[in-house]
Short mmCIF file of C-alpha atoms in Angstrom, two decimals:
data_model
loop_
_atom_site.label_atom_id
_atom_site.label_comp_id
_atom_site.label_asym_id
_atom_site.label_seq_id
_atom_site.Cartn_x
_atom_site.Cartn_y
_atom_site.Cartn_z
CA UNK C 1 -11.73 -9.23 -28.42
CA UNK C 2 -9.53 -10.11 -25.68
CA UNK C 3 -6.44 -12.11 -26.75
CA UNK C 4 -5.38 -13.54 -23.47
CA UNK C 5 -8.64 -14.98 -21.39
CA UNK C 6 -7.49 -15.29 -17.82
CA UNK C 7 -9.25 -17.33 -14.37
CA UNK C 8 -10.18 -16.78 -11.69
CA UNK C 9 -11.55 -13.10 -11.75
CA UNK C 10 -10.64 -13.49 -7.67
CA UNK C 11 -8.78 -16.28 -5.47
CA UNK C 12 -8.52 -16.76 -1.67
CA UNK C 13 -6.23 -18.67 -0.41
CA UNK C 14 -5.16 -20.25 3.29
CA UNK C 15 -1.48 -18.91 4.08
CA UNK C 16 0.33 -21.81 3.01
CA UNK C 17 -1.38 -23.18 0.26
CA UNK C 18 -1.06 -23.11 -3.40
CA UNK C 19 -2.72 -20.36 -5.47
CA UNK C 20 -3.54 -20.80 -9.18
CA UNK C 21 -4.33 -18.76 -11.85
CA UNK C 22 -4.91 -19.76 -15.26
CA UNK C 23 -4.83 -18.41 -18.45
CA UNK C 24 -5.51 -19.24 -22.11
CA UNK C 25 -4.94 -17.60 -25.24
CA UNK C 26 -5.46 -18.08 -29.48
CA UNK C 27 -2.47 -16.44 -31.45
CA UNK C 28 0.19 -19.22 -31.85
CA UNK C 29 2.30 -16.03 -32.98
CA UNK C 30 2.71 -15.28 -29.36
CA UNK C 31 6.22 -16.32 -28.21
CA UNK C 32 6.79 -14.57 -24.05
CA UNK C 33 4.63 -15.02 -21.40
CA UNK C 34 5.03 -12.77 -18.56
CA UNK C 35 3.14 -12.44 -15.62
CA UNK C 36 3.11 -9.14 -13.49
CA UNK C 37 2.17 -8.24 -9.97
CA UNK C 38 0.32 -5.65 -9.16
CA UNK C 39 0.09 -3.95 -5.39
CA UNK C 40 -2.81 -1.58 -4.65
CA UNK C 41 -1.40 1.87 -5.90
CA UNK C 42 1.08 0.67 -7.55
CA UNK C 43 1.74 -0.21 -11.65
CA UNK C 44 2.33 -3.78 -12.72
CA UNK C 45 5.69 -5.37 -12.22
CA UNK C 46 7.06 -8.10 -14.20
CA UNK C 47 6.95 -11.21 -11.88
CA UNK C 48 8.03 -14.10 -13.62
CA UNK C 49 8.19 -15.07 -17.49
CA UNK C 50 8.70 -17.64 -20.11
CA UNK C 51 9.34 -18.51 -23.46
CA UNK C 52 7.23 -21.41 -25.41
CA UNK C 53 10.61 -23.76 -25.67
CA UNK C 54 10.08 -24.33 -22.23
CA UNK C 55 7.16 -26.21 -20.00
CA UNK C 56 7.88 -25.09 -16.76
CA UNK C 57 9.62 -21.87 -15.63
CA UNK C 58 10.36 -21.93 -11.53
CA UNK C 59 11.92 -18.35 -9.26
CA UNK C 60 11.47 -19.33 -5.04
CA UNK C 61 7.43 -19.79 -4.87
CA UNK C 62 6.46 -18.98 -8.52
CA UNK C 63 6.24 -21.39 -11.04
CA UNK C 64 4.73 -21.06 -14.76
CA UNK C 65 3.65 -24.32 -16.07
CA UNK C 66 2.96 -23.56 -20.16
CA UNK C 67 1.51 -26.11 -22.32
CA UNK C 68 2.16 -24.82 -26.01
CA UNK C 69 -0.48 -27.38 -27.71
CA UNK C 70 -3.69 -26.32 -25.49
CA UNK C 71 -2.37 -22.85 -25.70
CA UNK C 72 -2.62 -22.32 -21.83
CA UNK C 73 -0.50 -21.32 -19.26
CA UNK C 74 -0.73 -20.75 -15.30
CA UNK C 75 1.31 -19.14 -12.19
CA UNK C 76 1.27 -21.29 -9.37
CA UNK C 77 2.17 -19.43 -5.75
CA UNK C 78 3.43 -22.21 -3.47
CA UNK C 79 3.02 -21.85 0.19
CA UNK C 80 1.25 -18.47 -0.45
CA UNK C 81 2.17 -15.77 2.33
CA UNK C 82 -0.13 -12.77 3.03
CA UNK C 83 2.53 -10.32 1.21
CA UNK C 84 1.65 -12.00 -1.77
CA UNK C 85 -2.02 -11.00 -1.99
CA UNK C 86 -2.01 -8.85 -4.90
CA UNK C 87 -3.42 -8.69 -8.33
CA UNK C 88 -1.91 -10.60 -10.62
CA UNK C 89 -1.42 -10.50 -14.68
CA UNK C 90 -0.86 -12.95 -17.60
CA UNK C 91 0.45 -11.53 -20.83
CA UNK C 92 1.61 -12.52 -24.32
CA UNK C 93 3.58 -10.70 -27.31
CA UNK C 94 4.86 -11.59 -30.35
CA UNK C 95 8.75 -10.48 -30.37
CA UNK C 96 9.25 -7.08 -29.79
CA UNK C 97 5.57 -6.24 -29.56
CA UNK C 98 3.49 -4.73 -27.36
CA UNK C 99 1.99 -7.55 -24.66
CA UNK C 100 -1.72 -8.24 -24.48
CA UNK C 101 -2.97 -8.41 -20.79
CA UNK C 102 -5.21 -10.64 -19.13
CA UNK C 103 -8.24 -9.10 -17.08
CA UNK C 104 -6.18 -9.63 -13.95
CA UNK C 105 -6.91 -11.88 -10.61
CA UNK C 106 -7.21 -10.66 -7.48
CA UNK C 107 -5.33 -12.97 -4.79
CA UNK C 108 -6.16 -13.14 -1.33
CA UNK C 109 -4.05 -14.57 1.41
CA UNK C 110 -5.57 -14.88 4.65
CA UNK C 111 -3.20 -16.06 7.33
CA UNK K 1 17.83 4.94 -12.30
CA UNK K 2 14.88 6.47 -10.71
CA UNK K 3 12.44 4.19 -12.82
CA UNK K 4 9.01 5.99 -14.71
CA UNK K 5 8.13 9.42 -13.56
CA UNK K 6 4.31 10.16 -13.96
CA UNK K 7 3.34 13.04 -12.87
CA UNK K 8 0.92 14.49 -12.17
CA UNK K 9 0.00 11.35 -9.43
CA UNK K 10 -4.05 12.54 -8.48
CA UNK K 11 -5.80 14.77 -10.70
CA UNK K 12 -9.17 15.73 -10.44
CA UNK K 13 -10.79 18.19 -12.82
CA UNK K 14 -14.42 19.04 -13.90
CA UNK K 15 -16.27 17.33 -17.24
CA UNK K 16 -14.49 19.71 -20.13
CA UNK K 17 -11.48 20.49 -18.77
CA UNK K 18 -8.43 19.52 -20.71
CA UNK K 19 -6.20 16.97 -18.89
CA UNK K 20 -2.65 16.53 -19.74
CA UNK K 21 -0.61 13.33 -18.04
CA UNK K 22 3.33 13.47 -18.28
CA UNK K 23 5.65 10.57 -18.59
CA UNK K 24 9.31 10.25 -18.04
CA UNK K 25 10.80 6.88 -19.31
CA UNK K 26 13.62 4.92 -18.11
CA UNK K 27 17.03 6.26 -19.80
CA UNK K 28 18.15 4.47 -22.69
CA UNK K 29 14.30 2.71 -23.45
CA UNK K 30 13.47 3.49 -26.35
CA UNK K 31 9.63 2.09 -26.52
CA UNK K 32 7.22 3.60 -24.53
CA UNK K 33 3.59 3.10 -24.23
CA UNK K 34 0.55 4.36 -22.27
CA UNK K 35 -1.96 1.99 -20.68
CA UNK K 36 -5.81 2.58 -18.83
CA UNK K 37 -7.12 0.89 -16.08
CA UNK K 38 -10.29 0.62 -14.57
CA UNK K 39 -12.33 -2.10 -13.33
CA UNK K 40 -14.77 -2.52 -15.78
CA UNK K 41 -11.84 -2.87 -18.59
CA UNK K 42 -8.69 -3.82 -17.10
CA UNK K 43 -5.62 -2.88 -18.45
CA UNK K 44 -6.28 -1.69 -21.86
CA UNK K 45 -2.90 -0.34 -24.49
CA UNK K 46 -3.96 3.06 -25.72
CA UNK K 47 -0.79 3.77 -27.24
CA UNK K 48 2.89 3.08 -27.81
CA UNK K 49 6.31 4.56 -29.64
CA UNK K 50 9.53 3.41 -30.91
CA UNK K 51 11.83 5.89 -30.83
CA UNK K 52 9.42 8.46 -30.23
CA UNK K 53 7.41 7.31 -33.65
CA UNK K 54 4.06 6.06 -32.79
CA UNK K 55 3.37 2.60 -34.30
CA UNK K 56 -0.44 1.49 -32.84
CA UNK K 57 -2.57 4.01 -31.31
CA UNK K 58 -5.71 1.64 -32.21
CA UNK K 59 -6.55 1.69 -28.45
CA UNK K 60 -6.79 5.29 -28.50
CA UNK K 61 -10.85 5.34 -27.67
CA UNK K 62 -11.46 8.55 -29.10
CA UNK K 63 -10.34 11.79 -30.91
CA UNK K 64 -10.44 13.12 -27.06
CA UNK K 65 -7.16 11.77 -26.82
CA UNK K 66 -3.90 12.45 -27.76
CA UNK K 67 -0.30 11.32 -27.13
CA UNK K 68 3.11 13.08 -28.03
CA UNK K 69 6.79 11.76 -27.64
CA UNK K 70 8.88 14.87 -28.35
CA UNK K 71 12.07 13.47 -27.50
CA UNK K 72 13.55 10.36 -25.70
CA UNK K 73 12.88 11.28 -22.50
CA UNK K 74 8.90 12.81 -22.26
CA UNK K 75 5.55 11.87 -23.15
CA UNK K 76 2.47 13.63 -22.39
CA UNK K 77 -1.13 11.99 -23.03
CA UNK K 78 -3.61 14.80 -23.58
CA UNK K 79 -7.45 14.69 -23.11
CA UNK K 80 -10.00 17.55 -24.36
CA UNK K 81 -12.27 17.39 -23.46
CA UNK K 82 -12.60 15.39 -20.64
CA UNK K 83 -15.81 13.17 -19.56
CA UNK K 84 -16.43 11.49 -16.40
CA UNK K 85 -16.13 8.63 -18.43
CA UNK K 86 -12.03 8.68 -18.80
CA UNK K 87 -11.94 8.71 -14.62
CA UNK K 88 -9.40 6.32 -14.69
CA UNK K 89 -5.41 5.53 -13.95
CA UNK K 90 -3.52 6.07 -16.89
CA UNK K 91 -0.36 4.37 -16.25
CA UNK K 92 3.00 4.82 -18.94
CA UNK K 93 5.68 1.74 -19.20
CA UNK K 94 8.60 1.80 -21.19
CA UNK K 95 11.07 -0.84 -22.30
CA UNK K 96 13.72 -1.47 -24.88
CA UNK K 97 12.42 -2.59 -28.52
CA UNK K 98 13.68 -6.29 -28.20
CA UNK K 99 11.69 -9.27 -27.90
CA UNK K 100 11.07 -10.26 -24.73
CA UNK K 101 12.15 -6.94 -22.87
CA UNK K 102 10.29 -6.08 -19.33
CA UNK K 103 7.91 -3.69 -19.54
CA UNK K 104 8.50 -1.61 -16.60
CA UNK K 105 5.77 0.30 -15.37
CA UNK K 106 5.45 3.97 -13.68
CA UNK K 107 3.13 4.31 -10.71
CA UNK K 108 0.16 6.01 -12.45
CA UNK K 109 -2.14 8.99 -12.59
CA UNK K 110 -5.04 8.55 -11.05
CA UNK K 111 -7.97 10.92 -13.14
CA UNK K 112 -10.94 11.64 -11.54
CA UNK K 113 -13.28 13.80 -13.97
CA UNK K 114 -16.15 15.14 -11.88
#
């Protein structure tokens, strides 16, 4: 059973637009959010994160909007470059625990 | 700090062979924890320790596999014997045991199992 559901399997995006990814999950236990980035041939790296006492999380382009009563949360890529195409991960955990992953989204960028 | 150390990086082997993957955390993490990818499943958790104890190996598929923390600073994942099935890229992480800690991730053995 997959604890974190996450959409769009695959994005493209015009350079300069906004990319969105969503994701959704069922354990209110969870309490951090991360998302990672992931480069062909490369492992995951953390991206951006956030804790449910917060709604919105923003670092430069990335923002996580979370919305604790529909259980959902989403990365939004502002004026996406082409450096950002990459596939990209939602997770959850409860405390110290290990994070769930979504199924990933490939992004896209095409100048 | 030179971040995760996988080694080895490619390894190809024939169906039956026994496959051993080697992990070097970050110094001073003390949770580790080996992960699968492939496109059909994702990333999938087959394993992780606290201070070297392993506390969920429910992603482990099979008795096939095995993992070991001997100490604080090495981890092997172990496969025999191996299927064309497990072709794969096992990738190890490690972090510190508190909530909300990064999970920083090494850059992966890719298995091929002809």
């Amino acid at each position: 059973q997959q604890q974190v559901k996450q959409s769009p399997q695959s994005l493209i995006v015009q350079k300069g637009g906004i990319s969105i990814i969503n994701c959704a999950y069922e354990n209110t236990a969870f309490d951090y959010f991360p998302w990672y980035q992931q480069f062909p041939g490369k492992g995951p790296a953390l991206l951006i994160a956030i804790r449910p006492d917060v709604s919105e999380k923003k670092e430069g382009r990335f923002t996580i909007s979370f919305n604790k009563s529909a259980k959902q949360f989403s990365l939004h890529i502002m004026d996406s470059q082409p450096g950002d195409s990459a596939t990209y991960f939602c997770a959850a955990a409860t405390g110290a625990n290990n994070l769930f992953f979504g199924t990933g989204t490939r992004l896209t960028v095409i100048p | 700090d030179a971040g995760v150390i996988q080694s080895p990086r490619h390894e190809v082997t024939e169906m039956g062979q026994e496959v051993t993957l080697r992990c070097k955390p970050i110094s001073g993490h003390n949770s580790l924890f080996w992960y699968r990818q492939t496109m059909m499943r994702g990333l999938e958790l087959l394993i992780y320790f606290n201070n070297n104890v392993p506390i969920d190996d429910s992603g482990m598929p099979e008795d096939r596999f095995s993992a070991k923390m001997p100490n604080a600073s090495f981890s092997t994942l172990k496969i025999q014997p191996s299927e064309p099935r497990d072709s794969a890229v096992y990738f190890c992480a490690s972090s510190l045991n508190r909530a909300g800690e990064t999970q920083y991730f090494g850059p992966g053995t890719r298995l091929l199992v002809l």
